[in-house]
mmCIF file of C-alpha atoms in Angstrom:
data_model
loop_
_atom_site.group_PDB
_atom_site.id
_atom_site.type_symbol
_atom_site.label_atom_id
_atom_site.label_comp_id
_atom_site.label_asym_id
_atom_site.label_seq_id
_atom_site.Cartn_x
_atom_site.Cartn_y
_atom_site.Cartn_z
ATOM 1 C CA MET A 1 0.000 0.000 0.000
ATOM 2 C CA SER A 2 1.258 3.458 -0.899
ATOM 3 C CA THR A 3 0.923 6.533 1.298
ATOM 4 C CA GLN A 4 1.177 9.926 -0.319
ATOM 5 C CA GLY A 5 1.293 13.321 1.286
ATOM 6 C CA VAL A 6 2.317 16.887 0.766
ATOM 7 C CA ASP A 7 5.676 18.286 1.794
ATOM 8 C CA LEU A 8 4.860 21.688 3.221
ATOM 9 C CA ASP A 9 6.910 24.061 5.327
ATOM 10 C CA LEU A 10 4.329 25.944 7.381
ATOM 11 C CA GLU A 11 6.865 28.578 8.433
ATOM 12 C CA LEU A 12 7.543 29.356 4.771
ATOM 13 C CA VAL A 13 3.798 29.678 4.176
ATOM 14 C CA LYS A 14 3.544 32.146 7.054
ATOM 15 C CA LYS A 15 6.600 34.048 5.803
ATOM 16 C CA ALA A 16 5.203 34.260 2.270
ATOM 17 C CA THR A 17 1.885 35.483 3.647
ATOM 18 C CA GLY A 18 3.643 38.200 5.628
ATOM 19 C CA GLU A 19 5.584 39.275 2.548
ATOM 20 C CA MET A 20 2.363 39.403 0.532
ATOM 21 C CA TYR A 21 0.668 41.555 3.170
ATOM 22 C CA GLN A 22 3.696 43.883 3.200
ATOM 23 C CA ALA A 23 3.640 44.203 -0.597
ATOM 24 C CA ILE A 24 -0.072 45.047 -0.497
ATOM 25 C CA GLU A 25 0.549 47.661 2.200
ATOM 26 C CA ASN A 26 3.378 49.181 0.137
ATOM 27 C CA LEU A 27 1.008 49.467 -2.832
ATOM 28 C CA ARG A 28 -1.613 51.119 -0.616
ATOM 29 C CA LEU A 29 0.970 53.630 0.604
ATOM 30 C CA SER A 30 1.964 54.423 -2.994
ATOM 31 C CA VAL A 31 -1.659 55.018 -3.989
ATOM 32 C CA LYS A 32 -2.146 57.218 -0.919
ATOM 33 C CA ALA A 33 0.992 59.223 -1.753
ATOM 34 C CA VAL A 34 -0.321 59.973 -5.251
ATOM 35 C CA ASP A 35 -3.682 60.990 -3.744
ATOM 36 C CA SER A 36 -1.935 63.341 -1.315
ATOM 37 C CA ALA A 37 0.263 64.871 -4.017
ATOM 38 C CA SER A 38 -2.775 65.425 -6.218
ATOM 39 C CA ASP A 39 -4.656 67.101 -3.375
ATOM 40 C CA ALA A 40 -1.682 69.337 -2.594
ATOM 41 C CA ALA A 41 -1.232 70.376 -6.233
ATOM 42 C CA ARG A 42 -4.901 71.151 -6.833
ATOM 43 C CA ALA A 43 -4.722 74.630 -5.286
ATOM 44 C CA GLY A 44 -1.876 75.659 -7.595
ATOM 45 C CA TRP A 45 -3.912 75.402 -10.793
ATOM 46 C CA LYS A 46 -5.927 78.407 -12.008
ATOM 47 C CA GLY A 47 -8.509 78.992 -14.730
ATOM 48 C CA ASP A 48 -8.924 76.389 -17.474
ATOM 49 C CA ALA A 49 -5.878 74.519 -16.205
ATOM 50 C CA ASN A 50 -7.615 74.152 -12.847
ATOM 51 C CA ALA A 51 -10.730 72.681 -14.465
ATOM 52 C CA SER A 52 -8.604 70.245 -16.450
ATOM 53 C CA PHE A 53 -6.579 69.290 -13.391
ATOM 54 C CA VAL A 54 -9.732 68.754 -11.333
ATOM 55 C CA THR A 55 -11.096 66.446 -14.057
ATOM 56 C CA THR A 56 -7.840 64.497 -14.198
ATOM 57 C CA SER A 57 -7.583 64.433 -10.420
ATOM 58 C CA GLN A 58 -11.119 63.055 -10.139
ATOM 59 C CA ALA A 59 -10.300 60.355 -12.713
ATOM 60 C CA TRP A 60 -7.269 59.401 -10.611
ATOM 61 C CA SER A 61 -9.386 59.401 -7.450
ATOM 62 C CA ASP A 62 -11.841 57.007 -9.103
ATOM 63 C CA GLU A 63 -8.952 54.783 -10.204
ATOM 64 C CA SER A 64 -7.484 54.965 -6.705
ATOM 65 C CA ASP A 65 -10.785 53.716 -5.288
ATOM 66 C CA ARG A 66 -10.769 50.810 -7.771
ATOM 67 C CA LEU A 67 -7.153 49.964 -6.934
ATOM 68 C CA ASN A 68 -7.893 49.950 -3.220
ATOM 69 C CA GLN A 69 -10.897 47.676 -3.803
ATOM 70 C CA LYS A 70 -8.660 45.263 -5.743
ATOM 71 C CA LEU A 71 -6.090 45.397 -2.944
ATOM 72 C CA ASP A 72 -8.869 44.567 -0.464
ATOM 73 C CA GLU A 73 -9.806 41.573 -2.625
ATOM 74 C CA LEU A 74 -6.164 40.491 -2.859
ATOM 75 C CA THR A 75 -5.794 40.758 0.916
ATOM 76 C CA GLN A 76 -8.888 38.596 1.418
ATOM 77 C CA ALA A 77 -7.704 36.024 -1.145
ATOM 78 C CA THR A 78 -4.305 35.856 0.566
ATOM 79 C CA GLU A 79 -5.952 35.383 3.939
ATOM 80 C CA ASP A 80 -8.307 32.697 2.604
ATOM 81 C CA ALA A 81 -5.487 30.789 0.891
ATOM 82 C CA THR A 82 -3.294 30.928 3.978
ATOM 83 C CA GLN A 83 -6.090 29.698 6.233
ATOM 84 C CA THR A 84 -6.850 26.865 3.800
ATOM 85 C CA ILE A 85 -3.220 25.762 3.746
ATOM 86 C CA LEU A 86 -2.741 26.081 7.492
ATOM 87 C CA GLY A 87 -6.026 24.280 8.129
ATOM 88 C CA MET A 88 -5.164 21.251 6.011
ATOM 89 C CA ASP A 89 -5.048 17.872 7.673
ATOM 90 C CA GLU A 90 -1.554 17.703 9.117
ATOM 91 C CA ASP A 91 -1.533 13.941 8.587
ATOM 92 C CA ALA A 92 -1.133 14.731 4.892
ATOM 93 C CA PHE A 93 2.149 16.536 5.566
ATOM 94 C CA ILE A 94 5.395 14.653 5.242
ATOM 95 C CA PRO A 95 8.247 16.433 6.975
ATOM 96 C CA GLY A 96 11.482 16.383 5.079
ATOM 97 C CA GLY A 97 10.220 16.018 1.583
ATOM 98 C CA GLY A 98 8.078 14.696 -1.140
ATOM 99 C CA TYR A 99 6.079 11.529 -1.339
ATOM 100 C CA THR A 100 6.648 8.349 0.571
ATOM 101 C CA SER A 101 5.593 4.861 -0.201
ATOM 102 C CA LEU A 102 5.443 2.043 2.239
#
């Protein structure tokens, strides 16, 4: 009879999850920085240039909202995947590597 399992390093899973969360947070900070720069620059535009900048700034704001929604979805997917992996039946794990057969 053959027994098969999955070789999985749970610490690496946790580390990868942490790195994913950090990457998502870095993206959020970048989006926020562009939002802040846009807000700060808005007052400097006058006349027709102001109207054009406001239109462009609003388009960016809408895109920023969409990006943040996607980052929320990515965060949730990362959390779900991590919980699925960490919640797997540990009897299926084979420490030290690969498949075994008895």
